Short mmCIF file of C-alpha atoms and ligand atoms in Angstrom, two decimals:
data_model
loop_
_atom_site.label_atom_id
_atom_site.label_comp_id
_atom_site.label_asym_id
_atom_site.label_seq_id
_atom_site.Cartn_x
_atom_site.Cartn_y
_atom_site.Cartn_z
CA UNK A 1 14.11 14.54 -17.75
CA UNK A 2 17.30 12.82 -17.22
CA UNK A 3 17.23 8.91 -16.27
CA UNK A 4 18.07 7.99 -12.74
CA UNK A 5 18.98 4.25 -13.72
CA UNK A 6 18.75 2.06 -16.48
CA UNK A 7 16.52 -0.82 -15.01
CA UNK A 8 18.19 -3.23 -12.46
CA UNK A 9 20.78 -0.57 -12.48
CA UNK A 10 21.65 0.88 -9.21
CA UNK A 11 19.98 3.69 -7.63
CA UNK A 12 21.25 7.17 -7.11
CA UNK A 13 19.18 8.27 -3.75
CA UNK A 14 21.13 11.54 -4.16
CA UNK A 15 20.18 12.32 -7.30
CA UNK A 16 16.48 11.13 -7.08
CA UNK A 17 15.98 13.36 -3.85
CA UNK A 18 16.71 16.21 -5.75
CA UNK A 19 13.58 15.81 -7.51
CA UNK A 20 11.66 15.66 -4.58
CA UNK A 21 11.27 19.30 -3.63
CA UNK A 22 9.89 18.47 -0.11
CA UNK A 23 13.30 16.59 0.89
CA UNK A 24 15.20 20.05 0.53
CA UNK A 25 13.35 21.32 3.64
CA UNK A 26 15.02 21.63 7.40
CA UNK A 27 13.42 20.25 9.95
CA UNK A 28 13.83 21.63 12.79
CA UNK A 29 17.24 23.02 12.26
CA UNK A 30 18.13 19.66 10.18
CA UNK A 31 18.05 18.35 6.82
CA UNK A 32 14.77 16.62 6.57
CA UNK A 33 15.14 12.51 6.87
CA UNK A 34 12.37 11.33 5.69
CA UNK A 35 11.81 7.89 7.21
CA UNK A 36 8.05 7.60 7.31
CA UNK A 37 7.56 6.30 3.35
CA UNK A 38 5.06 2.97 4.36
CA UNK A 39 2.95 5.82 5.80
CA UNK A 40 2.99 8.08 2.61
CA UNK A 41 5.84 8.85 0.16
CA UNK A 42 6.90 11.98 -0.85
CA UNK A 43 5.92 13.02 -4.71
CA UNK A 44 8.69 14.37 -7.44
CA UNK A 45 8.38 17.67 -9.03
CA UNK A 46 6.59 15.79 -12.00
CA UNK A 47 3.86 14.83 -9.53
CA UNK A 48 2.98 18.59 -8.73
CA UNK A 49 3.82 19.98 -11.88
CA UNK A 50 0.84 17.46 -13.74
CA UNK A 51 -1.62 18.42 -10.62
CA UNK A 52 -0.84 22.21 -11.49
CA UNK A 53 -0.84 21.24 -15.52
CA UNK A 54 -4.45 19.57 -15.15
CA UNK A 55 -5.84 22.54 -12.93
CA UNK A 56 -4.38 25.18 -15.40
CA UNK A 57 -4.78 23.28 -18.32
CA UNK A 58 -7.56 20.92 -18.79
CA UNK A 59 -9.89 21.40 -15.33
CA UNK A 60 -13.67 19.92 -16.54
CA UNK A 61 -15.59 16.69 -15.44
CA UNK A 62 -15.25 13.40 -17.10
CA UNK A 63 -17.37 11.57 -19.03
CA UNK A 64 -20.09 13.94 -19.52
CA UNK A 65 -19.34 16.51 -21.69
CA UNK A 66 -18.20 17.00 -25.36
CA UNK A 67 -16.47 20.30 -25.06
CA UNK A 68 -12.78 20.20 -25.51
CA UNK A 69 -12.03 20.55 -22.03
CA UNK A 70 -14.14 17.50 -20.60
CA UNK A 71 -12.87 15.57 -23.56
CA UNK A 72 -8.91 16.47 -22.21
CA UNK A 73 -9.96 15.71 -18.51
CA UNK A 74 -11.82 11.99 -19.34
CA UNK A 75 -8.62 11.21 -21.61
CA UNK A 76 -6.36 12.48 -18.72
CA UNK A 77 -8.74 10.31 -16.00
CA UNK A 78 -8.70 7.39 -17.97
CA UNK A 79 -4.78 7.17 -19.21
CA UNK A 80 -4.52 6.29 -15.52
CA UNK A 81 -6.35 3.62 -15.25
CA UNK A 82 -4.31 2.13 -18.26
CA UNK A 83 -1.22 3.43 -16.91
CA UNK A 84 -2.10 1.19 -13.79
CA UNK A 85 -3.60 -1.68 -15.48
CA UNK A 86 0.12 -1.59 -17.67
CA UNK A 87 1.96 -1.19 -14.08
CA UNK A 88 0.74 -3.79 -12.29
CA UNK A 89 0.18 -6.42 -15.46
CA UNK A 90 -3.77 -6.59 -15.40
CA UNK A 91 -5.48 -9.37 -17.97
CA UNK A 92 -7.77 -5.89 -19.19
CA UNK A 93 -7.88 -2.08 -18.43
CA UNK A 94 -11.52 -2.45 -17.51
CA UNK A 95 -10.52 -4.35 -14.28
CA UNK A 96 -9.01 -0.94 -13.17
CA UNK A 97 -11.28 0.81 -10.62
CA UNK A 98 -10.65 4.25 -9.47
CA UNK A 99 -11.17 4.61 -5.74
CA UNK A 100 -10.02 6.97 -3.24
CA UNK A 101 -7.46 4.27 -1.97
CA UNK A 102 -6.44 0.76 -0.75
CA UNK A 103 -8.85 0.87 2.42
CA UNK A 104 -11.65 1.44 -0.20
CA UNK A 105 -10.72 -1.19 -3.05
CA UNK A 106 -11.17 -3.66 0.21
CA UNK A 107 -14.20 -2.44 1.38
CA UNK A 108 -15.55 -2.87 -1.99
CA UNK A 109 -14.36 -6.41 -2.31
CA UNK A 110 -16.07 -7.39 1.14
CA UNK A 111 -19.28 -5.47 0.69
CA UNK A 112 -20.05 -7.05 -2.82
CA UNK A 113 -18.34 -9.67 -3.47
CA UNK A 114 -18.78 -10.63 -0.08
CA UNK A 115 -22.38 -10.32 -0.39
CA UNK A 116 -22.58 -13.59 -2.05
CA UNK A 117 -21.31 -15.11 0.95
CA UNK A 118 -23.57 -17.17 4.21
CA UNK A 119 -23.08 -18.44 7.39
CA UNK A 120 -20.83 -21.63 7.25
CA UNK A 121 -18.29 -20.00 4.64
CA UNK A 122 -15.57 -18.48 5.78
CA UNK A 123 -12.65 -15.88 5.04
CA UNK A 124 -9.14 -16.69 5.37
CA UNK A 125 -6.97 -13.72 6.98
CA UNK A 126 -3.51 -13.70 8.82
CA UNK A 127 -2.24 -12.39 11.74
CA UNK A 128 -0.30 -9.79 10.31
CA UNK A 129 -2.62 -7.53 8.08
CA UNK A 130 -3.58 -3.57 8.52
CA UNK A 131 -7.00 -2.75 10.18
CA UNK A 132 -8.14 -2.27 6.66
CA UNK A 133 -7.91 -5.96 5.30
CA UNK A 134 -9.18 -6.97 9.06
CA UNK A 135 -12.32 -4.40 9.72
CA UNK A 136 -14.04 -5.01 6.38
CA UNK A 137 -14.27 -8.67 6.84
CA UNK A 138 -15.58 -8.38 10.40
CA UNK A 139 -18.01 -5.97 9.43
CA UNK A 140 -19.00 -8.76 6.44
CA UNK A 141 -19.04 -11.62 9.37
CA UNK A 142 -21.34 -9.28 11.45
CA UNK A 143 -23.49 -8.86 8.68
CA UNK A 144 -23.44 -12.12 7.51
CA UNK A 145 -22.48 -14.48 9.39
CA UNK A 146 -19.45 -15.45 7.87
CA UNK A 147 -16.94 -16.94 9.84
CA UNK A 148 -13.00 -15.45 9.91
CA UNK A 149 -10.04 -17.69 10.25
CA UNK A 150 -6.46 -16.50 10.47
CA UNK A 151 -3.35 -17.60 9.82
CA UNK A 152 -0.63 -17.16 12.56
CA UNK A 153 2.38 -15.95 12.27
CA UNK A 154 5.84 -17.56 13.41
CA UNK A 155 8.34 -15.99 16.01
CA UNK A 156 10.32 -15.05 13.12
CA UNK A 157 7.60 -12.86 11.63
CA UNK A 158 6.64 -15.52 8.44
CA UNK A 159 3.28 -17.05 8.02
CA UNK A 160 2.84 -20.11 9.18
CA UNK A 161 2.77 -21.91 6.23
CA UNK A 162 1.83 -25.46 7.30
CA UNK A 163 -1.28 -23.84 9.78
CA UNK A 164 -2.24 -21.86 6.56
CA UNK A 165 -2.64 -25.63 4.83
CA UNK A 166 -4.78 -26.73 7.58
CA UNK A 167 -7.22 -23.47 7.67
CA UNK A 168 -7.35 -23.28 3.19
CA UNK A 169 -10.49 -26.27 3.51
CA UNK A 170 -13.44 -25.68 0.92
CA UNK A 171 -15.95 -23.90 3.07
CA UNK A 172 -12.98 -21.05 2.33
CA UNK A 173 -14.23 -18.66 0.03
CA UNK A 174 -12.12 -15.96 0.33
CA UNK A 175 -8.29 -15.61 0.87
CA UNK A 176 -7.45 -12.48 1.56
CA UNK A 177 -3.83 -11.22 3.09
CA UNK A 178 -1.55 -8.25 2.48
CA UNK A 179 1.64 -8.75 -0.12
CA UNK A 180 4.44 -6.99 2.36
CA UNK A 181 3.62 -6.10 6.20
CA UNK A 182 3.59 -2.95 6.99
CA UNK A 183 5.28 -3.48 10.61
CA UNK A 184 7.19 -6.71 9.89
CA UNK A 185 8.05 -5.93 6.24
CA UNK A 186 7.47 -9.26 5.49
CA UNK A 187 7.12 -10.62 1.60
CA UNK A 188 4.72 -13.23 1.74
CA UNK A 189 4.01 -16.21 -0.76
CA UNK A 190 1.63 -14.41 -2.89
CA UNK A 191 1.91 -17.49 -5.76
CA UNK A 192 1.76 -20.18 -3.90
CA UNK A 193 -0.73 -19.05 -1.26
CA UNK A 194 -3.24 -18.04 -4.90
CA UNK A 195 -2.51 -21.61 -6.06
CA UNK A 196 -3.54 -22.94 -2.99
CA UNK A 197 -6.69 -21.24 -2.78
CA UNK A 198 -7.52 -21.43 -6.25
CA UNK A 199 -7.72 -25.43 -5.83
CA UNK A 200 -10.43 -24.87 -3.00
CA UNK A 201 -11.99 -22.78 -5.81
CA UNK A 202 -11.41 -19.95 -2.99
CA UNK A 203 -10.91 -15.71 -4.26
CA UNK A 204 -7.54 -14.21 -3.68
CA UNK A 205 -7.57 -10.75 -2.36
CA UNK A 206 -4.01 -9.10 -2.06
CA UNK A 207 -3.59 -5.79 -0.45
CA UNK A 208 -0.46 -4.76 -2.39
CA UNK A 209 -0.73 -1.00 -0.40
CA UNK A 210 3.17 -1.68 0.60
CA UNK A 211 4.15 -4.32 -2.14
CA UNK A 212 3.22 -2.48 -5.12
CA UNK A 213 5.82 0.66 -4.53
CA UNK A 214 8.21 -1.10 -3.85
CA UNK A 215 8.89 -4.44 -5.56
CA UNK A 216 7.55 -5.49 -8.50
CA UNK A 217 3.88 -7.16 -9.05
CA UNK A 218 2.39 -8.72 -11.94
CA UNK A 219 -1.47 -9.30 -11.25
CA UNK A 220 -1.31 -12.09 -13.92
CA UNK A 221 1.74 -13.90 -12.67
CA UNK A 222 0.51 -14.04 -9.34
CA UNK A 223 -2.75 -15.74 -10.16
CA UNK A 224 -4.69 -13.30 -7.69
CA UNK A 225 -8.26 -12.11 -8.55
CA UNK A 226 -8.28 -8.47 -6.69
CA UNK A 227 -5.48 -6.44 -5.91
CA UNK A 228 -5.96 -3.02 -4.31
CA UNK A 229 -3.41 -0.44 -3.65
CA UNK A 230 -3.16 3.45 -2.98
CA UNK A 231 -1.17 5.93 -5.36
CA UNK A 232 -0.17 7.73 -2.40
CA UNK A 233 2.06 5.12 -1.28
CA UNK A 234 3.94 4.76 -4.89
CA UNK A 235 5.10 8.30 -4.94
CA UNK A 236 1.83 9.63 -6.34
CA UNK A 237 -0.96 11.95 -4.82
CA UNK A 238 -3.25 11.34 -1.97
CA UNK A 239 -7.27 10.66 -2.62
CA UNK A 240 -6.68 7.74 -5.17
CA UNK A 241 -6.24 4.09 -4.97
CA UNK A 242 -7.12 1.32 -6.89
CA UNK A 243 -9.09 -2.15 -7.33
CA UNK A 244 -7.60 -4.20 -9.66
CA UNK A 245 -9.93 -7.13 -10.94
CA UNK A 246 -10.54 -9.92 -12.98
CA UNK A 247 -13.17 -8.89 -15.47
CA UNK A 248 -15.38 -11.92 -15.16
CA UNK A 249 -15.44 -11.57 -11.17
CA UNK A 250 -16.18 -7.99 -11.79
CA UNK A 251 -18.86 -7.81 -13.82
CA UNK A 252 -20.63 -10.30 -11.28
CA UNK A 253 -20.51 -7.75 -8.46
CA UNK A 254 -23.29 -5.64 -7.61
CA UNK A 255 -22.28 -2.03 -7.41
CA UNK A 256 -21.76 -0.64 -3.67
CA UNK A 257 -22.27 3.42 -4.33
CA UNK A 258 -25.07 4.56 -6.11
CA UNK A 259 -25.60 8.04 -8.28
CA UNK A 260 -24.31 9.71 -11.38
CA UNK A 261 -21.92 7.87 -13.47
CA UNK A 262 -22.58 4.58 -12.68
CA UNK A 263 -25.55 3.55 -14.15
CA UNK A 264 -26.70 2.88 -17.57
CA UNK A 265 -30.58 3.61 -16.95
CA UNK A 266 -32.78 5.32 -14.63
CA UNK A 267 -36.53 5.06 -13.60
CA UNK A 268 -38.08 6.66 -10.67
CA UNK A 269 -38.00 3.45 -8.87
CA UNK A 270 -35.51 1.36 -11.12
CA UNK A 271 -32.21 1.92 -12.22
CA UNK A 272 -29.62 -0.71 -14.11
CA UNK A 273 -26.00 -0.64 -13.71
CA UNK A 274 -23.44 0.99 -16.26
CA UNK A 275 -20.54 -1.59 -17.17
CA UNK A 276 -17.63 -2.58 -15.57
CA UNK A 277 -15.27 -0.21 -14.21
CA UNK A 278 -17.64 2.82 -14.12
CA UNK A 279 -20.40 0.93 -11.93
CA UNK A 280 -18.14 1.11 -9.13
CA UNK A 281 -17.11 4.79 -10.15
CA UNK A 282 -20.34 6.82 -8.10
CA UNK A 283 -20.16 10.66 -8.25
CA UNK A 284 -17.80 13.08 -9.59
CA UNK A 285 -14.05 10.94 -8.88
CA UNK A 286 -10.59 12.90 -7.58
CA UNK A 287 -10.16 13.85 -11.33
CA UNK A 288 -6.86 16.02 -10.86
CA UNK A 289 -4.89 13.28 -8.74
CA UNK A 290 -5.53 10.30 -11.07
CA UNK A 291 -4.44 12.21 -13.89
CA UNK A 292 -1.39 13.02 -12.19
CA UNK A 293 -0.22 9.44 -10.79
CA UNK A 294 1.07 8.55 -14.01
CA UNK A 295 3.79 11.02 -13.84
CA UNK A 296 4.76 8.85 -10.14
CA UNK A 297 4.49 5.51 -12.59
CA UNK A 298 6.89 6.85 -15.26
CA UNK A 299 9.59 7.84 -12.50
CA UNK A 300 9.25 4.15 -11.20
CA UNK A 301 9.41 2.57 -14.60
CA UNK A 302 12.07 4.56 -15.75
CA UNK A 303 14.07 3.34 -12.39
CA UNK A 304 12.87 0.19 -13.14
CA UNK A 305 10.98 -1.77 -9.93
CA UNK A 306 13.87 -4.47 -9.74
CA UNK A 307 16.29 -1.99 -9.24
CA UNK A 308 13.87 -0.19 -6.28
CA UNK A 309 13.24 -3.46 -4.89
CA UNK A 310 17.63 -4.41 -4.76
CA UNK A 311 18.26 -0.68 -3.41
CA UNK A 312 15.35 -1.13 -0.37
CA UNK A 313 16.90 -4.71 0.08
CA UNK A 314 20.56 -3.17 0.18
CA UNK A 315 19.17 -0.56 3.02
CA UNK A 316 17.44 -2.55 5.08
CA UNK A 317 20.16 -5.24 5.18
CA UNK A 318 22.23 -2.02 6.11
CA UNK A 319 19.47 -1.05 8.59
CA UNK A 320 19.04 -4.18 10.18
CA UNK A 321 23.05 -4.72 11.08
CA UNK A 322 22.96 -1.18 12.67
CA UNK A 323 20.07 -1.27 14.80
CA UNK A 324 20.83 -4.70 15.80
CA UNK A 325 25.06 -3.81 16.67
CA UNK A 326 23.38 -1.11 19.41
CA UNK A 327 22.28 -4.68 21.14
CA UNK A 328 19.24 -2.60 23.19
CA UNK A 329 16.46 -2.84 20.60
CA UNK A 330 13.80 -5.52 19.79
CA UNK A 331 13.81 -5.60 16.30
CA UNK A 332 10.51 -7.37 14.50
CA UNK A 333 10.16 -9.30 11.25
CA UNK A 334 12.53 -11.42 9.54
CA UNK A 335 16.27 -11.01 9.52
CA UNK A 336 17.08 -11.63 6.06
CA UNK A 337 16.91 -8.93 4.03
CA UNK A 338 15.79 -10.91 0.53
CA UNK A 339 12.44 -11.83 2.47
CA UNK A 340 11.43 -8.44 3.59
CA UNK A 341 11.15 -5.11 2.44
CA UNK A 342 12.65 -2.02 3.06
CA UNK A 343 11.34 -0.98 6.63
CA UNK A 344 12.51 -1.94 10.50
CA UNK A 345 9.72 -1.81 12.99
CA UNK A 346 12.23 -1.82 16.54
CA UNK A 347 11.23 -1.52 19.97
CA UNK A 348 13.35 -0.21 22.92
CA UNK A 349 11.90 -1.89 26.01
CA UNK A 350 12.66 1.39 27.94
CA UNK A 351 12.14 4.00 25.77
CA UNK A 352 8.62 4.40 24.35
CA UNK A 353 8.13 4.55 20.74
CA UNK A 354 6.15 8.08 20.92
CA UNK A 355 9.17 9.24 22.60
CA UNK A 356 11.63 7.91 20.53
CA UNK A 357 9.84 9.19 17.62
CA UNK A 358 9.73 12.91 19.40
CA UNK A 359 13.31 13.05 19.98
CA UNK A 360 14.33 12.13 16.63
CA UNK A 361 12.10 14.76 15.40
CA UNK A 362 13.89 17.32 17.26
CA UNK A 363 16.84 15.74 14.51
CA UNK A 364 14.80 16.28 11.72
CA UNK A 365 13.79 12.57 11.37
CA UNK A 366 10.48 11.49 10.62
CA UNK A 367 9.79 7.96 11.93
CA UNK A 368 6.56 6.49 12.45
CA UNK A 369 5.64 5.43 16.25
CA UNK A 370 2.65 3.62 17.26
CA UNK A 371 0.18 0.48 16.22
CA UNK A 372 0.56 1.23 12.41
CA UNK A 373 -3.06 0.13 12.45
CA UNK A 374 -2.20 -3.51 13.30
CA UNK A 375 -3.32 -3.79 16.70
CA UNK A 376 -3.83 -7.95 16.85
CA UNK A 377 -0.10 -7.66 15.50
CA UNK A 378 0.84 -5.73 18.01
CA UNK A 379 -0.56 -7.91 20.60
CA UNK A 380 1.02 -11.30 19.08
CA UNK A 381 4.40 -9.36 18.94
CA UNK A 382 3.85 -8.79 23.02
CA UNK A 383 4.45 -4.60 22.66
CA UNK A 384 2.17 -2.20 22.86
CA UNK A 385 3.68 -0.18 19.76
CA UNK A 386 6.75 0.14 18.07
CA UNK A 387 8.97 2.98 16.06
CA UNK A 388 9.04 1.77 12.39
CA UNK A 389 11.86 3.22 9.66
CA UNK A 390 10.69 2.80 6.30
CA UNK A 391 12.80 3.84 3.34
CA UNK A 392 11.87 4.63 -0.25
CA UNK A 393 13.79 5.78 -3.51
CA UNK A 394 15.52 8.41 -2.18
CA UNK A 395 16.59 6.86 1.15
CA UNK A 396 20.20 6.10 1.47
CA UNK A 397 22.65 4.78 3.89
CA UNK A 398 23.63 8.78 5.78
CA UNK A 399 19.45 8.28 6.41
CA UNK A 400 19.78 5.32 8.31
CA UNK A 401 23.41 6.24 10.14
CA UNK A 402 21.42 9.88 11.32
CA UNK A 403 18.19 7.52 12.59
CA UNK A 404 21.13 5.32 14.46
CA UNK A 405 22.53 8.69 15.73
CA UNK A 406 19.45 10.12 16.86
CA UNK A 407 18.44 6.35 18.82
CA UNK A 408 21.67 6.70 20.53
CA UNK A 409 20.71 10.21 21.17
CA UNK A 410 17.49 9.42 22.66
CA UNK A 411 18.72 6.61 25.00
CA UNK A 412 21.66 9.84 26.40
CA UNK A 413 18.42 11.98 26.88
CA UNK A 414 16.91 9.59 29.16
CA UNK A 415 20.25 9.14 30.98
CA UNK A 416 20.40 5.09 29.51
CA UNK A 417 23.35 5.39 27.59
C1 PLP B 501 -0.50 -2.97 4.41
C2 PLP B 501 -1.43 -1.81 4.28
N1 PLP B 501 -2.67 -2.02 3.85
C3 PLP B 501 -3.55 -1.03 3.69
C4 PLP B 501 -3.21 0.26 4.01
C5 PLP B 501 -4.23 1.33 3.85
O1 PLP B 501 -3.85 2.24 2.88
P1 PLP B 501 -4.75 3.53 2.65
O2 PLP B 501 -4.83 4.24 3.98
O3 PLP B 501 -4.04 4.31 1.62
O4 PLP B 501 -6.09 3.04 2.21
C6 PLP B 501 -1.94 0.53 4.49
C7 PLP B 501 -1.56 1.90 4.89
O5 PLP B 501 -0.75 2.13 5.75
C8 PLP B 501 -1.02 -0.53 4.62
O6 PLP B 501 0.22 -0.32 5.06
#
């Protein structure tokens, strides 16, 4: 395997596509741009091949047997959750749980750690976060009583810093907010806002589902207690995410899934819980994709996540003075590139998104149109959807000049331009 870039070295997009198999389709008649990365990346060859190895190779379920084969596929299931824990800086391995993705890792925060909460606490969102750090938290207030508060965003597409001081008070017992928007891009004050909650002795939740691909995150350095994220996202297969935890809070939450795996005795009417991370691990997990994430890890690491996080900076500063110079295009978040990450959310007042994101596709491009499953965003922003770029690895500056193309394109179709 030859090294893309020594880390904080530059990129080579070029090269690193052409270990993406995918990118060397036509779309269309075109050469595939793939534009749609904060929706899913694409996986390398080393991805597939370890998916294909473990199916071939070492198929069995984990933690239950003793023949070779169920010994190769619990050491193969639980070098990932290592792998992560060594990723993402996390105080122990054991803080690693396996889910099926971000939306899950949530979920399971709300529904058992929020289980300790009652009416008169409350949980501390913002404006800007997907439906799935917003729907598990209303179903907790429904069930609960627990009352949300969220912070509000500026006109520039930061959080309002000074409102977040006034709504962190100590009947906060949760803090939860996403590290990087997925419609604004937006890098938000992980640190400080953890320090700030940590003195109202409130939890930090961080949905790192954009941040963790693409810049890099150290759980400890943060001071966050939960951190959930998808391997989907980061180049790796679909069907596993993660919660990552502090052990302490961990082992004080009740399990939410019950059945094989996760207990450590059963009665016929009784039944105690296995330790910490396999009492949140119910059932037989997706096996084949954890052991193959890794193999997305190592192809980050060996870029090195500084030199990711300079290339998407470099492209969306690139993006940004394109879109903007065609002067007809709403364009969302902030406008510095060093405070955002490497997507454009832009909406053309006469063109609608879906359309938009048609017509390109007729170019080969695949952009994203639509809520991006941030509808109270949406509404604060005043549009009813938007077309969103977002880049990854293997993005470079001909993607964004063909998106600009195809815009220009789309605005001739519709006899604007
Ligand atoms: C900010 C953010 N949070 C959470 C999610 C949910 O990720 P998943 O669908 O993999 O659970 C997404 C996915 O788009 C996201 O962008």
């Amino acid at each position: 395997m030859t090294a893309v870039a020594a880390p904080h070295a530059r990129i080579d997009p070029r090269a690193l596509a052409r270990r993406f198999p995918i990118l060397a389709r036509t779309i269309n008649g075109h050469r595939l741009v793939y534009l749609d990365n904060a929706a899913t990346a694409q996986k390398p060859d080393t991805v597939i091949a370890a998916i294909e190895r473990y199916y071939t190779h070492s198929n069995a379920n984990v933690h239950r047997g003793v023949h070779t084969l169920a010994e190769e596929a619990t050491a193969a299931y639980e070098a990932c959750r290592g792998r992560v824990a060594r990723f993402v800086n996390a105080p122990d391995e054991r803080g690693v749980v396996i889910l099926r993705n971000a939306t899950e890792a949530i979920n399971l925060v709300a529904r058992s750690w929020g289980a300790k909460l009652a009416a008169g606490d409350e949980v501390l969102l913002t404006e800007m976060e997907h439906h799935s750090n917003l729907v598990p938290w209303i179903m907790l207030s429904r069930e609960r009583g627990v009352a949300l508060r969220h912070v509000p965003i500026t006109d520039g597409g930061e959080l309002d810093m000074a409102a977040f001081g006034r709504l962190l008070t100590p009947r906060t017992k949760i803090v939860a907010l996403t590290a990087m928007s997925n419609v604004l891009g937006t890098i938000t004050p992980i640190a400080e806002i953890a320090a700030a909650a940590q003195s109202v002795g409130a939890v930090v939740v961080v949905d790192g589902a954009q941040s963790v691909p693409h810049m890099p995150v150290d759980f400890q350095a943060l001071g966050i207690d939960f951190l959930a994220f998808s391997a989907h996202k980061a180049y790796g297969p679909t069907g596993v995410g993660f919660l990552v935890g502090k052990l302490e809070l961990l082992d004080q939450m009740e399990p939410v899934l019950g059945g094989g795996e996760m207990i450590r005795e059963v009665r016929l009417d009784w039944a105690s819980w296995n330790d910490v991370p396999h009492r949140f691990e119910a059932g037989t997990p997706n096996i084949a994709d954890a052991a193959a994430f890794p193999a997305a890890l190592d192809l980050l690491e060996e870029i090195g996540m500084n030199a990711v996080r300079a290339h998407e900076e470099e492209l969306v500063g690139y993006a940004l003075e394109r879109l903007s110079s065609l002067g007809w295009l709403q364009i969302h978040g902030p406008l510095d590139p060093a405070r955002r990450s490497g997507l454009v959310s832009f909406y053309d007042p006469e063109v609608h998104p879906h359309d938009l994101a048609q017509i390109l596709d007729t170019r080969g491009i695949a952009v994203r149109a639509g809520h991006h499953c941030a509808q109270p965003l949406m509404r604060r922003l005043g549009v009813p959807a938007t077309a969103r770029a977002s880049f990854g690895i293997y993005t470079d500056r001909d993607d964004i000049d063909a998106l600009v193309d195809g815009l220009i394109a789309a605005r001739r179709y519709f006899g604007l331009a």
